[in-house]
Short mmCIF file of C-alpha atoms in Angstrom, two decimals:
data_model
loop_
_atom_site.label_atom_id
_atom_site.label_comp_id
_atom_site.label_asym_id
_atom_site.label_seq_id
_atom_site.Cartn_x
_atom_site.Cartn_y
_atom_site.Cartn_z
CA UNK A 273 -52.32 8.08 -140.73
CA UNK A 274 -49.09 9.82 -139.76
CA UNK A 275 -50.14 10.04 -136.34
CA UNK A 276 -51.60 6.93 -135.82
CA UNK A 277 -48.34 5.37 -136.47
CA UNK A 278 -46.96 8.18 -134.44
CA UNK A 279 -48.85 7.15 -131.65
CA UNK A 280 -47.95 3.34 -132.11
CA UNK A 281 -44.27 3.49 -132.41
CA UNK A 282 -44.29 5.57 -128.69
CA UNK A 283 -46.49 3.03 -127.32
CA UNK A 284 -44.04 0.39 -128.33
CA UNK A 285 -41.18 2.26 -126.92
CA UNK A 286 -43.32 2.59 -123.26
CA UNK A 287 -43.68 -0.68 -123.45
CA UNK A 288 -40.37 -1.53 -124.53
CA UNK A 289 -38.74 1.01 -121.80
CA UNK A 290 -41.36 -0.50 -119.22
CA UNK A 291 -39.46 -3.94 -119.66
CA UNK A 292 -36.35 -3.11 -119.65
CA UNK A 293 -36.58 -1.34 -116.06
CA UNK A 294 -38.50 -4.75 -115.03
CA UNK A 295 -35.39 -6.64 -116.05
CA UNK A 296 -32.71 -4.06 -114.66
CA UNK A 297 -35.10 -4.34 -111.25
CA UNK A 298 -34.46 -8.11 -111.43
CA UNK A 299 -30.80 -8.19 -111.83
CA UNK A 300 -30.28 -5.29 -108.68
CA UNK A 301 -32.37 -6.50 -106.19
CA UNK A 302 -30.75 -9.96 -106.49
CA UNK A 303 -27.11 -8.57 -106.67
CA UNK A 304 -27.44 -5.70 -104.13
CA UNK A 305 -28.83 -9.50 -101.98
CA UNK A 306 -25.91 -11.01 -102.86
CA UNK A 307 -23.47 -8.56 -101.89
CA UNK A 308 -25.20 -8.51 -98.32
CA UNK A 309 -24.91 -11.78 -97.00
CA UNK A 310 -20.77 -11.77 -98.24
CA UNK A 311 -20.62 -8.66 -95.92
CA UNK A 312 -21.60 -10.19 -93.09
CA UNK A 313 -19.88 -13.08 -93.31
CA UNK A 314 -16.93 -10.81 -93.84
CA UNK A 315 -17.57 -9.26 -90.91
CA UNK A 316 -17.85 -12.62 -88.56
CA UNK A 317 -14.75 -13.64 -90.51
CA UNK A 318 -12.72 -10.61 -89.51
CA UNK A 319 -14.19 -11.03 -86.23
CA UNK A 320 -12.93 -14.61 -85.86
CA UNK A 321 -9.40 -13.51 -87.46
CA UNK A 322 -9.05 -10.77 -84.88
CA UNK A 323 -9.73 -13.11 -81.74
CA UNK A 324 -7.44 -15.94 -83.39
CA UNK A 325 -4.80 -13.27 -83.69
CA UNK A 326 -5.01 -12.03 -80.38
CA UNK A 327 -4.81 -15.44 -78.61
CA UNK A 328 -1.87 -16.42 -80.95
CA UNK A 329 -0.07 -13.35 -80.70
CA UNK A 330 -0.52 -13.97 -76.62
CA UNK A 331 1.33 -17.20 -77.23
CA UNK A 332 4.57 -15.14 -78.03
CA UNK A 333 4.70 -13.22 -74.45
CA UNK A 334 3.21 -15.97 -72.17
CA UNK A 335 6.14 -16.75 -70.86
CA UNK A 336 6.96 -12.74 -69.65
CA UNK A 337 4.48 -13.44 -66.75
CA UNK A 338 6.05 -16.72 -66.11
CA UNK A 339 9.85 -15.40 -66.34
CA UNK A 340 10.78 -16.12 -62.47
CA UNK A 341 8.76 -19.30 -62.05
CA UNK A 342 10.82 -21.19 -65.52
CA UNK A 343 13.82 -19.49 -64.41
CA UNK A 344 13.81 -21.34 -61.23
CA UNK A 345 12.42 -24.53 -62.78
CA UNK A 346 14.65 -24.65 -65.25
CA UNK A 347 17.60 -23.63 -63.32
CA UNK A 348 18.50 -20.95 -65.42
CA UNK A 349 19.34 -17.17 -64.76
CA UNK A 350 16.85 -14.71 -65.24
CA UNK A 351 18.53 -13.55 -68.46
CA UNK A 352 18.43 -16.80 -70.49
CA UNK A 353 14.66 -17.22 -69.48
CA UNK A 354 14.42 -14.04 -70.77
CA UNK A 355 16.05 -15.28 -74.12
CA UNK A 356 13.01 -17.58 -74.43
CA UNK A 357 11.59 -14.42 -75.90
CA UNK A 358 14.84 -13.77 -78.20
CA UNK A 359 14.46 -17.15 -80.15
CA UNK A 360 11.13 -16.78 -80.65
CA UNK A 361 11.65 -13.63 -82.15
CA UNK A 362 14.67 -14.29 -83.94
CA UNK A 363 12.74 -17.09 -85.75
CA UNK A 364 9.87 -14.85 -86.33
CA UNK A 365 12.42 -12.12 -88.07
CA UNK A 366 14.61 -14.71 -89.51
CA UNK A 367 12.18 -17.25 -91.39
CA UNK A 368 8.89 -15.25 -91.46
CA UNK A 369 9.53 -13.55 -94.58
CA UNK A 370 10.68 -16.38 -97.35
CA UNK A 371 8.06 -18.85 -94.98
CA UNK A 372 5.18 -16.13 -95.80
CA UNK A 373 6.34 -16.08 -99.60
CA UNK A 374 6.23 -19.62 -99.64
CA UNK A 375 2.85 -19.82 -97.80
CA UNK A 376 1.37 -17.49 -100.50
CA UNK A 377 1.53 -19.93 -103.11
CA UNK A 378 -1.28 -22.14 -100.86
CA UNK A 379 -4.96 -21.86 -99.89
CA UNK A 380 -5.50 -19.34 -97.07
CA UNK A 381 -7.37 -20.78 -95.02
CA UNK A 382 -5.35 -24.18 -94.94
CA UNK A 383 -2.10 -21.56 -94.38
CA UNK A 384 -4.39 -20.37 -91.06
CA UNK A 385 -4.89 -24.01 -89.92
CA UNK A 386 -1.51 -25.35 -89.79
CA UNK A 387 0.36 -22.22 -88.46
CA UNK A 388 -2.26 -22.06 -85.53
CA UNK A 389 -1.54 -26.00 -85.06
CA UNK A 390 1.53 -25.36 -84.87
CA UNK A 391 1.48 -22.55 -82.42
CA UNK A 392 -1.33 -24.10 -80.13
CA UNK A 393 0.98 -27.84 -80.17
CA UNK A 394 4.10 -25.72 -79.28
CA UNK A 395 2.27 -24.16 -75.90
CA UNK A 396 1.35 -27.48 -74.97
CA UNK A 397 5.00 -28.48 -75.40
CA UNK A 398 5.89 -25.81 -73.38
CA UNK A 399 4.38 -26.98 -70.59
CA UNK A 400 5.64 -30.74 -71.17
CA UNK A 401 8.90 -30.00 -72.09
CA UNK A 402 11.63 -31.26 -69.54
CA UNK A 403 14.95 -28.91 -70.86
CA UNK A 404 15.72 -25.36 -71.64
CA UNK A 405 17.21 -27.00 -74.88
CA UNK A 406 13.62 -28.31 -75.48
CA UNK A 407 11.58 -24.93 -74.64
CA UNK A 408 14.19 -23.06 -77.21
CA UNK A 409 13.28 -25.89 -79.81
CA UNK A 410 9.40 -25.11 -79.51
CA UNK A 411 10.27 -21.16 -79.17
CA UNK A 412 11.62 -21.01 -82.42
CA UNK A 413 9.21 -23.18 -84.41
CA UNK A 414 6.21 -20.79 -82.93
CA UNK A 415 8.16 -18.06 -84.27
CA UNK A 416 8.68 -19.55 -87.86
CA UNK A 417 4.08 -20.17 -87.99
CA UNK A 418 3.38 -16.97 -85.84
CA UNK A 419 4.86 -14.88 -88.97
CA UNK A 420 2.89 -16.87 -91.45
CA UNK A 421 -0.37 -16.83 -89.35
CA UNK A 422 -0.40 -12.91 -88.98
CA UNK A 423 1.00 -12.17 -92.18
CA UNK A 424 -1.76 -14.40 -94.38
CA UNK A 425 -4.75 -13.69 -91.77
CA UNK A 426 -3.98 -10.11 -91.43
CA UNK A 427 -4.44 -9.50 -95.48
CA UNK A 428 -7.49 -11.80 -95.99
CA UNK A 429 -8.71 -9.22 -93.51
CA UNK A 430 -7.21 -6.36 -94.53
CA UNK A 431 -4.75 -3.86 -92.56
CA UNK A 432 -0.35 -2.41 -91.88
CA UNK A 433 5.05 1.70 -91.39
CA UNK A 434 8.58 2.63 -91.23
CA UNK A 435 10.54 -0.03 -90.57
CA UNK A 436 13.09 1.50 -88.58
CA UNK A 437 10.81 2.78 -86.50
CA UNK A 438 8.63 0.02 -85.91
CA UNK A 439 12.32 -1.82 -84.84
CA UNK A 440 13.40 1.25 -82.56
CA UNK A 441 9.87 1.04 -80.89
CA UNK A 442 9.59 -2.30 -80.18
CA UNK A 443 13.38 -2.53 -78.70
CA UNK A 444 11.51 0.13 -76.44
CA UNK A 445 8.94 -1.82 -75.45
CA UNK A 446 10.28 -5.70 -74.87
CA UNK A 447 13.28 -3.79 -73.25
CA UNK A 448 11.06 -3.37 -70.04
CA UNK A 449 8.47 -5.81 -70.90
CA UNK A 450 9.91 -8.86 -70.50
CA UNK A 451 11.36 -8.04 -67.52
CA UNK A 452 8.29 -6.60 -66.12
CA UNK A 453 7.51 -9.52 -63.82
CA UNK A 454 10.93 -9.56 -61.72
CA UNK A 455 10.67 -5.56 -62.21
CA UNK A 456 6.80 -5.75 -59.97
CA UNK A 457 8.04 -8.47 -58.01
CA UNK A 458 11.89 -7.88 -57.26
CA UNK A 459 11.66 -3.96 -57.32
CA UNK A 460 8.65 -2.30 -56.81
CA UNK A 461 7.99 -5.24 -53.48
CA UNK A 462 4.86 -6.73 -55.11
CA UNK A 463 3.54 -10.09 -54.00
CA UNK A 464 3.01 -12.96 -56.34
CA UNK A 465 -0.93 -12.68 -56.71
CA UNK A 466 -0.78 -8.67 -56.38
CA UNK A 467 1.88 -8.66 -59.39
CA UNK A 468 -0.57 -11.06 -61.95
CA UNK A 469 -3.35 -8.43 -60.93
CA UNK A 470 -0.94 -5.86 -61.96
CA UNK A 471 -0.69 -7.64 -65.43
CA UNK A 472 -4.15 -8.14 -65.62
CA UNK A 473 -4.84 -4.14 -65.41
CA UNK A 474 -1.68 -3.75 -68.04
CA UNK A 475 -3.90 -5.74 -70.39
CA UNK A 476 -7.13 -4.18 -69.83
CA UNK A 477 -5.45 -0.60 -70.48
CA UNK A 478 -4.17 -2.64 -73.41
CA UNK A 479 -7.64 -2.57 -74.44
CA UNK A 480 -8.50 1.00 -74.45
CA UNK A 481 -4.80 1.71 -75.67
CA UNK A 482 -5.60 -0.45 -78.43
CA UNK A 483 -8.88 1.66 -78.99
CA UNK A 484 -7.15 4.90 -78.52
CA UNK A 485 -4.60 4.34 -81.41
CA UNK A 486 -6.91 3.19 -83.44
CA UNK A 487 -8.54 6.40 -83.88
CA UNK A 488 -5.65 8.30 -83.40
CA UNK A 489 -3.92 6.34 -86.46
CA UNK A 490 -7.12 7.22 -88.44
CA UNK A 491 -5.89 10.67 -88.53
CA UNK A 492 -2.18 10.34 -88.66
CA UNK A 493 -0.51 7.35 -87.66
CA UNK A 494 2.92 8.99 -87.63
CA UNK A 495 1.87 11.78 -85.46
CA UNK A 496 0.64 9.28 -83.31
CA UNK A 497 3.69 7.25 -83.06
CA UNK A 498 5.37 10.32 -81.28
CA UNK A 499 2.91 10.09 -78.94
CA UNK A 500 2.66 6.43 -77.97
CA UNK A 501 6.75 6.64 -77.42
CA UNK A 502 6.21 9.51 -75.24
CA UNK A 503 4.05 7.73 -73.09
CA UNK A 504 6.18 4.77 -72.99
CA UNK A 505 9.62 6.57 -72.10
CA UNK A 506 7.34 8.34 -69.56
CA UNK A 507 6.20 5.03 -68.20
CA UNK A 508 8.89 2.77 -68.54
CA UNK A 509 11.19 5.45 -66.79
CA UNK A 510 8.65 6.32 -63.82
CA UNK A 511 8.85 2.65 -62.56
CA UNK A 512 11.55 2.43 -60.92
CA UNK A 513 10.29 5.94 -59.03
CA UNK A 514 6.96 4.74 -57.62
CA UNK A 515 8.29 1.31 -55.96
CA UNK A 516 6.89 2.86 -52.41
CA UNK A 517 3.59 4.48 -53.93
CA UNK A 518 1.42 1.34 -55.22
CA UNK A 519 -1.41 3.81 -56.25
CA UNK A 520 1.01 5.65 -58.21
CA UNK A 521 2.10 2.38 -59.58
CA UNK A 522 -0.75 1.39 -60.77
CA UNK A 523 -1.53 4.42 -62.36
CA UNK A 524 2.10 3.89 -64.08
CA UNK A 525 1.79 0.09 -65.24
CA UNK A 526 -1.66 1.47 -66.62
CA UNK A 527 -0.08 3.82 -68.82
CA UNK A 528 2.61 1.24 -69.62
CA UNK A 529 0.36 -0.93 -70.96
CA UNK A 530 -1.79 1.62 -73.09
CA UNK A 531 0.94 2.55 -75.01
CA UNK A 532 2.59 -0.78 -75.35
CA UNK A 533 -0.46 -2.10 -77.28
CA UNK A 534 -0.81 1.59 -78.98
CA UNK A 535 2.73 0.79 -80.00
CA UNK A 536 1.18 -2.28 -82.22
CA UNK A 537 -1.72 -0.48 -83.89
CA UNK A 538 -0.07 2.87 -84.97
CA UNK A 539 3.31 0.93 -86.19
CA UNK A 540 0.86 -1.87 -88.37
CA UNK A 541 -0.86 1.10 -89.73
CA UNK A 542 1.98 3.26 -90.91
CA UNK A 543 3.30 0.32 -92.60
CA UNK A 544 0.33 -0.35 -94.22
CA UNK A 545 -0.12 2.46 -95.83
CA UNK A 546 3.56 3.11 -96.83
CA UNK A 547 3.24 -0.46 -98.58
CA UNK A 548 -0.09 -0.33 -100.34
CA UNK A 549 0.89 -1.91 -103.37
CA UNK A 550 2.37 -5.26 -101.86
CA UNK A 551 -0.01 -5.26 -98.64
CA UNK A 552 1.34 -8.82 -97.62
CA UNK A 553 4.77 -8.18 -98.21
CA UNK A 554 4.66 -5.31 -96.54
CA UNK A 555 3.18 -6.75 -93.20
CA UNK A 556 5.80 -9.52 -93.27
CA UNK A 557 8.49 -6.93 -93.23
CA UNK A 558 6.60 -5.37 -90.67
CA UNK A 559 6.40 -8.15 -88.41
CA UNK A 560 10.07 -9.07 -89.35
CA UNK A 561 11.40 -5.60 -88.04
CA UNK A 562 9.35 -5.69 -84.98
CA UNK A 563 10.28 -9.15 -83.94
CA UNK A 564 14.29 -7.99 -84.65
CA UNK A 565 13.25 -5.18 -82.11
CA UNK A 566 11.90 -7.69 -79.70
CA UNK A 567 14.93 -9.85 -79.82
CA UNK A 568 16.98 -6.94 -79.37
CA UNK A 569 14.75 -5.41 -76.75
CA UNK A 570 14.95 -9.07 -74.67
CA UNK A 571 18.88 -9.07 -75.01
CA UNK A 572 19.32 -5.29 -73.89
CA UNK A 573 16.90 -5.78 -70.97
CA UNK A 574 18.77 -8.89 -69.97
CA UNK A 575 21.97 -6.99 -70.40
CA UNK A 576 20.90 -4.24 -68.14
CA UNK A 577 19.72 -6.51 -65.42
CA UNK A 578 22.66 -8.43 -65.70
CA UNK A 579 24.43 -5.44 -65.62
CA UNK A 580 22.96 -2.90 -63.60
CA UNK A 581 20.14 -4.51 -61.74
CA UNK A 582 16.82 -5.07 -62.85
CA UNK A 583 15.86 -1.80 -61.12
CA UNK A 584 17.66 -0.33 -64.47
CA UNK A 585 15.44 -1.59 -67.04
CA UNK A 586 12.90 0.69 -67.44
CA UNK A 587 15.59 3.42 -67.89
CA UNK A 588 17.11 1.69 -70.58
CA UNK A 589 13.52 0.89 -72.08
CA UNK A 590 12.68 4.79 -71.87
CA UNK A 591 15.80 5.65 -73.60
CA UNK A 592 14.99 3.36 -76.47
CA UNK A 593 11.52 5.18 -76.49
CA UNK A 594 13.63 8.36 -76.23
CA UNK A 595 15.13 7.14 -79.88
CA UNK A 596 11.86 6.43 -81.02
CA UNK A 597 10.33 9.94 -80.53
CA UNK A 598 13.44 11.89 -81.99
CA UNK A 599 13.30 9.34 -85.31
CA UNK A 600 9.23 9.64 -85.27
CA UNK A 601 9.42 13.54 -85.03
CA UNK A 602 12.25 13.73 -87.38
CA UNK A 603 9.95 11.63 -90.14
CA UNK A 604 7.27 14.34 -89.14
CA UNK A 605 9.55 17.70 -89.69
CA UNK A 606 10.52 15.77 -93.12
CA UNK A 607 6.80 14.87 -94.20
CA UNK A 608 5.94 18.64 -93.74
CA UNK A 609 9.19 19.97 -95.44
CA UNK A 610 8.11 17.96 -98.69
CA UNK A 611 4.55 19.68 -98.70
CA UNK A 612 5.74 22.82 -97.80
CA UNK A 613 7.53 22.70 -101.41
CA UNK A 614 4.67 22.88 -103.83
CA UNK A 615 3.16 25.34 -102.59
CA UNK A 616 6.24 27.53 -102.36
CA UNK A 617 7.34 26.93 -106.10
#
């Protein structure tokens, strides 16, 4: 009798076990489902942010190409086209922050809409508008949205260093860059057409720069900082050398370029992760810091050139990249120091 109820109260429990992984079966299949198709919609999502952030981000340096052309349209000096650059920046550093914070409080996606509006109404603008008084009025309001785009796309995706760094770099970089037109044309003898190929192949080594940091910045961002201002002071400073060599050019403008959009990955990254806790804060900052090195890197070009000659710039842009590599490699020496110290107590 024992075992007869023995024997029933373990087929009940089969039974009862065989249930219960029928139900858990049920509810996994369905959620591990579930979780798939959000993935890859995150994925086309992040795909979509990436392109809208690349043609946006475009929007702020379209006019480098153009620098002679509005100059002499406008009937401005080279310099105050070049300040185009340094109002759009200036707004971007200014008002990006407290227009982010205010932004946050909204839906993201409506945040995404009217700052790209905004930027894509102000190019159009550009191309209507009559004054230089009128261009710095649209400059300055696609600064104020370009902050707010980046910053609140750049989360919902996910992704961000030192600030002064960042600053110090990107003084570097627009120090040359926005005078990189007049530099092809004016200094190194390149025609017209032969100097918007020469942009061209600065963006496509963009490309692989881009690429490059990216796993470089995977390992140590920092580390890789040092690097990407190495190649810039090497680059930047070398122009003004190879103005009879054009394959040597080339060869220059092509490392120019890989390290100028290096210069964005590895300086988004090290923020990033030095601001984990407040991720869109700290990209605002980010962007803030970099767009006060912009402006700064537009007036010290234009100071040079006004100055010394444009045939000066990219010295004073490799010196700025100079400062970059002895802050970057200082910030290295002090990161090892501090793990050196457990190990020695």
């Amino acid at each position: 009798m024992a075992r007869q109820r023995r024997e029933s109260v373990r087929h009940r429990n089969s039974v009862h076990d065989r249930r219960r992984r029928q139900r858990m079966t049920c509810d996994v299949v369905p959620a591990r489902m579930a979780k798939a198709r959000p993935a890859r919609a995150f994925g086309l999502a992040i795909g979509l942010l990436a392109f809208a952030n690349f043609v946006i981000v475009t929007s702020e340096f379209i006019v480098v190409g153009l620098l002679p052309a509005m100059a002499s349209d406008l009937g401005v000096s080279l310099a105050e086209a070049g300040r185009l650059v340094t109002w759009f920046a200036l707004a971007a550093a200014i008002a990006g922050p407290p227009a982010t914070m205010l932004a946050a409080r909204s839906e993201p996606k409506l945040i995404v809409m009217l700052t790209a509006l905004v930027i894509a109404a102000g190019n159009l603008a550009v191309v209507l508008a009559p004054r230089y008084e009128a261009l710095v009025v649209v400059r300055i309001a696609q600064g104020c949205a370009l902050t707010v785009f980046v910053s609140v796309s750049t989360v919902a995706a996910g992704f961000l260093a030192h600030l002064l760094l960042s600053s110090v770099l990107f003084t570097a970089m627009f120090a040359g860059y926005t005078f990189i037109a007049p530099l092809l044309g004016t200094v190194a003898g390149v025609s017209g057409t032969a100097v918007g190929w020469m942009l061209a192949g600065f963006g496509l080594a963009g490309i692989l720069g881009n690429w490059a940091a990216g796993h470089a910045a995977d390992r140590d961002p920092l580390v890789a900082t040092v690097a990407v201002a190495f190649a810039l002071a090497v680059a930047m400073a070398a122009v003004g050398l190879a103005t009879n060599a054009p394959v040597l050019l080339m060869i220059i403008i092509g490392l120019w370029g890989a390290a100028h959009m290096a210069a964005f990955v590895v300086s988004q990254v090290r923020v990033m992760q030095a601001g984990r806790g407040a991720p869109a804060l700290a990209m605002s900052l980010n962007i803030s810091v970099c767009n006060f090195g912009i402006a700064l890197g537009a007036v010290f070009g234009g100071w040079i050139a006004d100055g010394r000659g444009v045939e000066n710039v990219g010295y004073g842009g490799g010196a700025a990249a100079t400062v970059a590599i002895l802050i970057a490699s200082a910030m290295v020496a002090a990161r090892a120091s501090t793990k050196s110290k457990p190990r020695s107590a």
